[in-house]
Coordinates of C-alpha atoms in Angstrom, one line a residue:
M1 CA -25.7 -9.1 25.1
D2 CA -28.0 -8.6 28.3
V3 CA -25.6 -10.7 30.2
Y4 CA -22.3 -8.6 29.0
F5 CA -23.6 -5.3 29.9
K6 CA -25.4 -6.1 33.1
T7 CA -22.0 -7.7 34.0
L8 CA -20.4 -4.7 33.2
N9 CA -23.1 -2.5 34.8
N10 CA -22.5 -4.3 38.4
E11 CA -18.9 -3.9 37.9
L12 CA -18.9 0.0 37.3
K13 CA -21.6 0.3 40.3
N14 CA -19.2 -1.2 42.5
Y15 CA -16.0 0.6 41.1
Q16 CA -14.5 3.4 43.2
R17 CA -16.3 6.4 41.7
A18 CA -19.3 6.9 39.2
I19 CA -18.3 9.2 36.3
P20 CA -18.4 9.0 32.5
C21 CA -15.6 6.5 31.7
L22 CA -14.1 4.9 28.5
L23 CA -14.0 1.2 28.5
V24 CA -11.7 -1.1 26.4
D25 CA -12.5 -4.9 26.3
L26 CA -9.1 -6.7 26.3
D27 CA -10.9 -10.0 25.3
I28 CA -12.8 -8.7 22.3
L29 CA -9.5 -6.8 21.6
D30 CA -7.5 -10.1 21.3
E31 CA -10.0 -11.4 19.0
N32 CA -9.5 -8.4 16.9
I33 CA -5.9 -8.8 17.0
A34 CA -6.2 -12.5 15.9
E35 CA -8.3 -11.4 13.1
V36 CA -5.7 -8.5 12.0
L37 CA -2.7 -11.2 11.9
S38 CA -4.8 -13.7 10.1
N39 CA -5.1 -11.3 7.4
F40 CA -1.5 -10.0 7.1
R41 CA 1.4 -10.8 4.6
K42 CA 4.3 -12.2 6.0
D43 CA 6.7 -9.9 4.1
S44 CA 4.8 -6.7 5.6
S45 CA 5.2 -4.9 9.0
L46 CA 2.2 -3.8 11.2
R47 CA 2.7 -0.2 12.3
V48 CA 0.2 0.8 15.3
V49 CA -1.6 4.2 14.7
V50 CA -1.0 6.0 18.1
K51 CA -4.1 8.8 17.5
S52 CA -6.4 5.6 17.5
L53 CA -5.0 4.4 20.7
P54 CA -3.6 7.1 22.8
A55 CA -2.5 5.2 25.7
V56 CA 0.9 3.9 26.3
Q57 CA -0.3 0.6 27.9
L58 CA -2.7 0.0 25.3
I59 CA 0.0 0.6 22.5
E60 CA 2.5 -1.4 24.3
Y61 CA -0.3 -4.1 24.7
I62 CA -0.9 -4.5 21.2
L63 CA 2.7 -3.9 20.0
Q64 CA 3.6 -7.1 22.1
K65 CA 0.8 -9.2 20.9
T66 CA 1.4 -8.4 17.0
N67 CA 5.2 -8.3 17.6
S68 CA 5.8 -5.0 16.2
N69 CA 7.8 -2.3 17.0
K70 CA 6.6 0.3 14.7
L71 CA 4.4 3.4 15.5
M72 CA 2.4 6.3 13.5
V73 CA 2.2 9.3 15.3
F74 CA 0.1 12.5 14.4
H75 CA 0.6 15.0 17.4
Q76 CA 3.7 16.3 18.6
P77 CA 2.9 16.2 22.2
F78 CA 2.2 12.6 21.8
L79 CA 5.6 12.2 19.9
S80 CA 7.2 13.9 22.8
D81 CA 5.8 11.6 25.5
L82 CA 6.2 8.6 23.8
T83 CA 9.9 9.3 22.9
S84 CA 10.5 9.3 26.5
Q85 CA 9.3 6.0 26.9
L86 CA 10.1 4.0 23.6
D87 CA 13.2 1.8 23.5
N88 CA 15.9 1.6 21.0
K89 CA 14.2 -0.6 18.6
A90 CA 11.0 1.2 17.9
D91 CA 10.3 3.0 14.7
V92 CA 8.4 6.0 14.6
L93 CA 6.8 7.4 11.0
L94 CA 4.9 10.7 11.2
G95 CA 1.5 10.5 10.0
K96 CA 1.1 14.0 8.8
P97 CA 3.8 16.6 7.8
M98 CA 4.5 18.6 10.8
P99 CA 5.1 22.3 10.4
I100 CA 8.8 22.9 10.8
K101 CA 8.5 25.2 13.9
T102 CA 6.7 22.4 15.6
A103 CA 9.7 19.8 14.5
E104 CA 12.1 22.4 15.8
Y105 CA 10.3 22.7 18.9
F106 CA 10.2 19.0 19.5
Y107 CA 14.0 18.7 19.0
N108 CA 14.6 21.9 21.4
N109 CA 12.4 20.5 24.1
L110 CA 13.4 16.7 23.9
P111 CA 12.3 14.8 27.0
Q112 CA 14.9 12.5 28.8
Q113 CA 15.2 9.5 27.0
R114 CA 15.0 6.1 29.6
N115 CA 15.2 3.4 27.4
G116 CA 17.8 4.5 24.6
F117 CA 15.4 5.8 22.0
N118 CA 17.3 7.7 19.5
P119 CA 15.2 11.0 18.3
Y120 CA 17.2 11.4 15.3
T121 CA 17.5 7.9 13.8
Q122 CA 14.3 6.3 14.8
I123 CA 11.9 9.2 13.7
Q124 CA 10.7 9.3 9.9
W125 CA 9.4 12.8 9.2
L126 CA 6.7 13.1 6.5
V127 CA 7.4 15.6 3.6
D128 CA 4.7 16.2 1.2
T129 CA 6.4 19.4 -0.8
E130 CA 9.6 20.5 -2.1
K131 CA 9.4 23.5 0.3
R132 CA 8.9 21.2 3.4
I133 CA 11.9 19.0 2.1
E134 CA 13.9 22.2 2.0
E135 CA 12.8 23.3 5.6
Y136 CA 13.8 19.9 7.0
I137 CA 17.1 20.2 5.3
S138 CA 17.8 23.5 7.1
L139 CA 16.5 22.0 10.3
A140 CA 18.7 19.3 10.1
K141 CA 21.9 21.6 9.4
Q142 CA 20.9 23.8 12.5
L143 CA 20.7 20.8 14.7
N144 CA 23.9 19.3 13.1
Q145 CA 21.9 16.1 12.8
K146 CA 20.8 13.8 10.2
L147 CA 17.2 13.4 9.6
R148 CA 15.1 10.7 8.2
L149 CA 12.6 11.7 5.8
N150 CA 9.4 9.9 4.3
I151 CA 7.8 11.1 1.0
E152 CA 4.1 11.5 1.4
I153 CA 2.6 10.6 -2.1
D154 CA -1.1 11.2 -3.7
V155 CA -2.5 7.9 -4.5
G156 CA -6.0 9.1 -5.0
L157 CA -7.2 10.9 -2.0
H158 CA -6.1 14.1 -3.1
R159 CA -5.4 15.6 0.4
G160 CA -1.9 16.8 -0.4
G161 CA 1.5 14.8 -1.2
F162 CA 3.6 14.6 -4.5
S163 CA 0.8 13.6 -7.2
S164 CA 3.2 13.5 -10.2
L165 CA 6.7 11.6 -11.2
K166 CA 7.7 15.0 -12.3
S167 CA 7.4 16.7 -9.0
L168 CA 8.6 13.7 -7.2
T169 CA 11.8 13.9 -9.2
K170 CA 12.4 17.1 -7.9
G171 CA 11.8 16.2 -4.2
L172 CA 14.1 13.1 -4.6
S173 CA 16.6 15.4 -6.2
L174 CA 16.7 17.6 -3.3
I175 CA 17.2 14.6 -0.9
E176 CA 19.9 13.0 -3.1
N177 CA 21.7 16.5 -3.2
N178 CA 21.7 16.8 0.8
Q179 CA 22.7 13.4 2.0
K180 CA 24.9 14.8 4.6
F181 CA 21.7 16.2 6.4
V182 CA 18.6 14.2 5.2
E183 CA 18.2 10.2 4.7
F184 CA 14.9 9.2 2.4
S185 CA 13.5 6.4 4.2
G186 CA 10.3 5.7 2.0
F187 CA 6.9 6.9 1.0
M188 CA 3.4 7.2 2.4
G189 CA 0.3 6.8 0.4
Y190 CA -2.9 6.6 2.3
D191 CA -5.9 5.1 0.4
P192 CA -9.1 5.0 2.4
H193 CA -11.0 6.4 -0.8
V194 CA -10.7 3.1 -2.3
V195 CA -13.7 1.7 -0.1
K196 CA -15.4 4.8 0.4
L197 CA -15.7 6.2 -3.1
P198 CA -19.7 5.3 -4.4
T199 CA -19.3 2.6 -6.9
I200 CA -21.3 5.1 -9.2
I201 CA -18.0 7.5 -9.4
R202 CA -15.2 4.6 -9.4
S203 CA -15.4 0.8 -8.7
Q204 CA -13.2 -0.4 -5.7
K205 CA -11.2 -2.5 -8.0
K206 CA -10.2 0.3 -10.2
A207 CA -9.7 2.7 -7.6
L208 CA -7.0 0.0 -5.8
Q209 CA -5.6 -0.4 -9.4
L210 CA -5.0 3.2 -9.8
A211 CA -3.5 3.9 -6.3
N212 CA -1.2 0.8 -6.5
H213 CA 0.1 1.5 -9.9
F214 CA 0.9 5.0 -9.0
Y215 CA 2.7 3.8 -5.8
Q216 CA 4.7 1.4 -8.0
Q217 CA 5.7 3.9 -10.3
C218 CA 7.0 6.0 -7.6
K219 CA 9.1 3.1 -6.2
T220 CA 10.4 2.2 -9.6
L221 CA 11.5 5.9 -10.0
V222 CA 13.7 5.7 -6.9
K223 CA 15.3 2.3 -8.0
N224 CA 16.0 3.4 -11.4
D225 CA 16.7 7.1 -11.3
F226 CA 17.7 7.2 -7.7
P227 CA 19.9 4.1 -6.8
G228 CA 21.7 6.0 -4.2
L229 CA 18.8 6.4 -2.3
W230 CA 17.5 2.8 -2.7
N231 CA 18.0 0.2 0.3
D232 CA 16.2 -3.1 1.2
N233 CA 15.1 -1.4 4.3
L234 CA 12.8 1.5 2.9
T235 CA 9.6 2.2 4.5
F236 CA 6.7 1.9 1.8
N237 CA 3.7 2.8 4.3
G238 CA 0.0 2.7 3.2
A239 CA -3.4 1.4 3.9
G240 CA -5.2 1.8 7.1
S241 CA -7.8 0.0 8.7
P242 CA -10.5 0.2 5.9
T243 CA -8.2 -1.1 3.3
L244 CA -5.8 -3.5 5.5
N245 CA -7.7 -6.5 3.7
L246 CA -6.9 -5.0 0.1
H247 CA -3.2 -5.4 0.6
K248 CA -2.9 -9.3 1.7
T249 CA -1.6 -10.1 -1.7
S250 CA 2.1 -9.8 -2.9
S251 CA 0.8 -7.8 -5.7
S252 CA 0.6 -4.9 -3.0
P253 CA 3.4 -2.1 -3.5
I254 CA 3.3 -1.5 0.1
N255 CA 5.5 -3.4 2.9
D256 CA 4.2 -1.6 6.0
I257 CA 0.6 -1.3 6.8
A258 CA -0.7 1.3 9.5
I259 CA -3.7 0.3 11.5
G260 CA -5.2 1.2 14.7
S261 CA -9.1 1.7 14.8
C262 CA -10.1 -1.9 13.8
F263 CA -8.2 -3.3 17.0
V264 CA -11.4 -1.2 19.1
K265 CA -13.9 -0.8 16.0
P266 CA -15.8 2.2 16.7
T267 CA -18.7 2.9 14.7
T268 CA -17.2 4.9 11.8
F269 CA -15.4 1.4 11.1
D270 CA -18.7 -0.5 10.8
I271 CA -18.4 -1.3 7.1
P272 CA -18.1 -4.3 4.9
S273 CA -14.2 -4.7 4.8
L274 CA -14.2 -4.8 8.6
R275 CA -17.2 -7.0 9.1
N276 CA -15.4 -9.6 11.0
Y277 CA -14.0 -7.5 13.7
K278 CA -16.0 -6.6 16.7
P279 CA -16.7 -3.4 18.8
A280 CA -14.3 -3.5 21.7
T281 CA -14.8 0.3 23.1
F282 CA -17.9 1.8 25.1
I283 CA -18.5 5.0 26.6
A284 CA -20.4 4.1 29.9
T285 CA -22.2 6.8 32.1
P286 CA -24.4 6.9 35.1
V287 CA -27.9 7.5 35.3
L288 CA -28.6 10.8 37.5
K289 CA -32.2 11.1 37.5
T290 CA -35.4 8.8 36.5
F291 CA -38.8 10.0 35.5
S292 CA -42.0 7.8 34.7
N293 CA -42.8 10.4 31.7
T294 CA -41.2 13.3 30.1
I295 CA -41.8 16.9 31.0
L296 CA -40.4 19.5 29.1
P297 CA -39.9 23.2 29.9
G298 CA -43.0 25.4 28.3
L299 CA -44.7 22.5 27.6
E300 CA -46.0 21.1 30.9
K301 CA -49.6 21.5 30.2
L302 CA -48.9 18.6 27.2
K303 CA -47.0 16.2 29.5
Q304 CA -50.0 13.9 29.2
F305 CA -48.5 13.6 25.1
F306 CA -44.8 13.0 26.5
T307 CA -45.6 9.6 27.9
K308 CA -42.2 8.1 27.2
K309 CA -39.9 7.3 30.4
S310 CA -36.9 9.5 30.8
A311 CA -33.6 9.9 32.5
F312 CA -30.8 12.3 32.8
I313 CA -27.3 10.8 32.5
Y314 CA -24.0 12.2 33.6
G315 CA -22.5 14.2 30.8
G316 CA -23.5 13.5 27.2
F317 CA -22.9 15.1 23.6
W318 CA -20.4 12.8 22.8
K319 CA -19.3 11.6 19.4
A320 CA -21.1 8.3 20.1
D321 CA -24.5 6.4 19.6
Y322 CA -26.6 5.0 22.3
Y323 CA -26.1 1.4 22.4
Y324 CA -27.4 -0.3 25.5
P325 CA -30.2 -0.8 26.9
K326 CA -31.6 -1.0 23.4
G327 CA -34.0 1.7 22.4
I328 CA -32.4 4.5 24.3
K329 CA -32.4 7.8 22.6
Q330 CA -31.6 11.4 23.3
N331 CA -34.7 13.8 23.8
N332 CA -33.9 16.1 20.9
L333 CA -36.6 18.6 21.8
F334 CA -34.6 19.2 25.4
G335 CA -31.5 19.3 23.4
D336 CA -27.9 18.7 23.6
S337 CA -25.9 18.8 26.7
T338 CA -22.6 18.0 27.9
N339 CA -23.6 18.2 31.2
Q340 CA -26.9 16.3 31.8
T341 CA -28.3 15.0 28.8
M342 CA -32.2 13.8 28.7
I343 CA -32.6 10.3 27.3
N344 CA -35.9 8.4 26.7
I345 CA -36.4 4.9 27.8
P346 CA -38.6 2.2 26.1
K347 CA -41.3 1.3 28.6
N348 CA -40.0 -2.2 28.9
I349 CA -36.7 -1.2 30.3
S350 CA -35.9 -0.8 33.8
L351 CA -33.4 1.8 34.3
Q352 CA -32.7 3.0 37.9
V353 CA -30.6 5.9 39.4
D354 CA -26.8 4.9 39.4
D355 CA -27.1 2.2 37.0
F356 CA -25.0 2.7 33.7
I357 CA -26.0 3.1 30.0
F358 CA -23.4 2.6 27.2
L359 CA -22.6 4.4 23.9
R360 CA -20.2 3.4 21.3
P361 CA -17.8 5.8 20.3
H362 CA -18.0 7.1 16.5
Q363 CA -14.4 7.2 16.5
S364 CA -11.5 6.6 18.8
E365 CA -9.2 9.4 18.0
F366 CA -10.2 12.5 19.9
V367 CA -13.1 10.9 21.8
F368 CA -10.8 8.6 23.7
L369 CA -9.0 11.7 25.0
Q370 CA -12.3 13.1 26.7
F371 CA -12.0 10.7 29.3
G372 CA -8.5 11.1 31.2
E373 CA -8.1 7.5 31.3
I374 CA -9.1 4.3 29.8
L375 CA -10.5 1.4 32.0
P376 CA -9.6 -2.3 30.5
I377 CA -11.9 -4.8 31.0
R378 CA -11.0 -8.4 31.3
N379 CA -13.5 -11.1 32.0
G380 CA -16.0 -8.5 32.8
K381 CA -13.6 -7.0 35.4
I382 CA -12.1 -3.8 35.5
Q383 CA -8.2 -3.6 35.3
Q384 CA -5.4 -1.2 36.6
P385 CA -6.5 1.9 34.5
Y386 CA -4.4 3.0 31.2
T387 CA -3.2 6.7 31.4
L388 CA -3.6 8.8 28.2
L389 CA -1.0 10.3 26.3
Q390 CA 0.0 14.0 27.0
Q391 CA -2.1 16.2 24.8
Y392 CA -0.2 19.6 25.2

């Protein structure tokens, strides 16, 4: 580890500027991609989660390495940005229901399509209620375009979606009776609770069994009661990085697995089901000032009791944990700062002004967007920066 971060430190110190930056190690990313593919069913598709990897070049890199053309998008500006760059083979599934005004805004402000992407036939809008289905039917009439609708089902997370076969029947009937305007494209059932529930409440085995059983019931309902909506190309999406490995067998009802965070593995994903994945992303920021001890405002007379070395870094207060050099901690008495954070340093660590320290983000979504660009690393060397997706 020392050699790895010392190499990165030297590379960053010789880079064109020294500001807080977000690094993604492509060599480690490749290892994580290989781990994903080794655990993937051959009869299922991989869908890359954009919010966890919000840069076009990074997304394209992973799509190419995984031989996928599928994306899950959670933010309308991301959708608009991507649709101007995707080709005519891409398939986009919305990861959450979009307010109808947002979907309408998207279509009324379509970017120029460069590579033949069709924003009507290549997007699956997520709908979670009868009212939402009705709204999208009205939008389709207004646009005079047929829209694809994927139905969110509640497989146990209880964050919304159709939670009973009775209510789902009503939603499917709405689509069946309006096939001139909308097309049923499948289901989405997210199941992270399966691995996050305390076992005292419910075992992982039981939670997975219940989730899969309801999902299968929903599929059977379509096949038996709505055969006109059924076809072999329907998207039955589910899983996510935490539960990826639980859908390796053919008994799983899903055929479309959405993952993103496991490729770069922020700290929130340091969980047993992802133990074979390695951290591939780090925040690096330069040291601005160093001191042989710690002097706190108002406590100057007590400085002999604060013997730890201290430093101030460029920025701070990210959703991240200090990672290297080992033993670095924020000084909580001085307090949080997004401008200059005081850190304390173990006495055996030599840290100089302009050296970089490294943190691991808690998550990739949102945190990545705070840095303007991503610096990809290959063999310890900074490559051409990746541009982040449009946020607004």
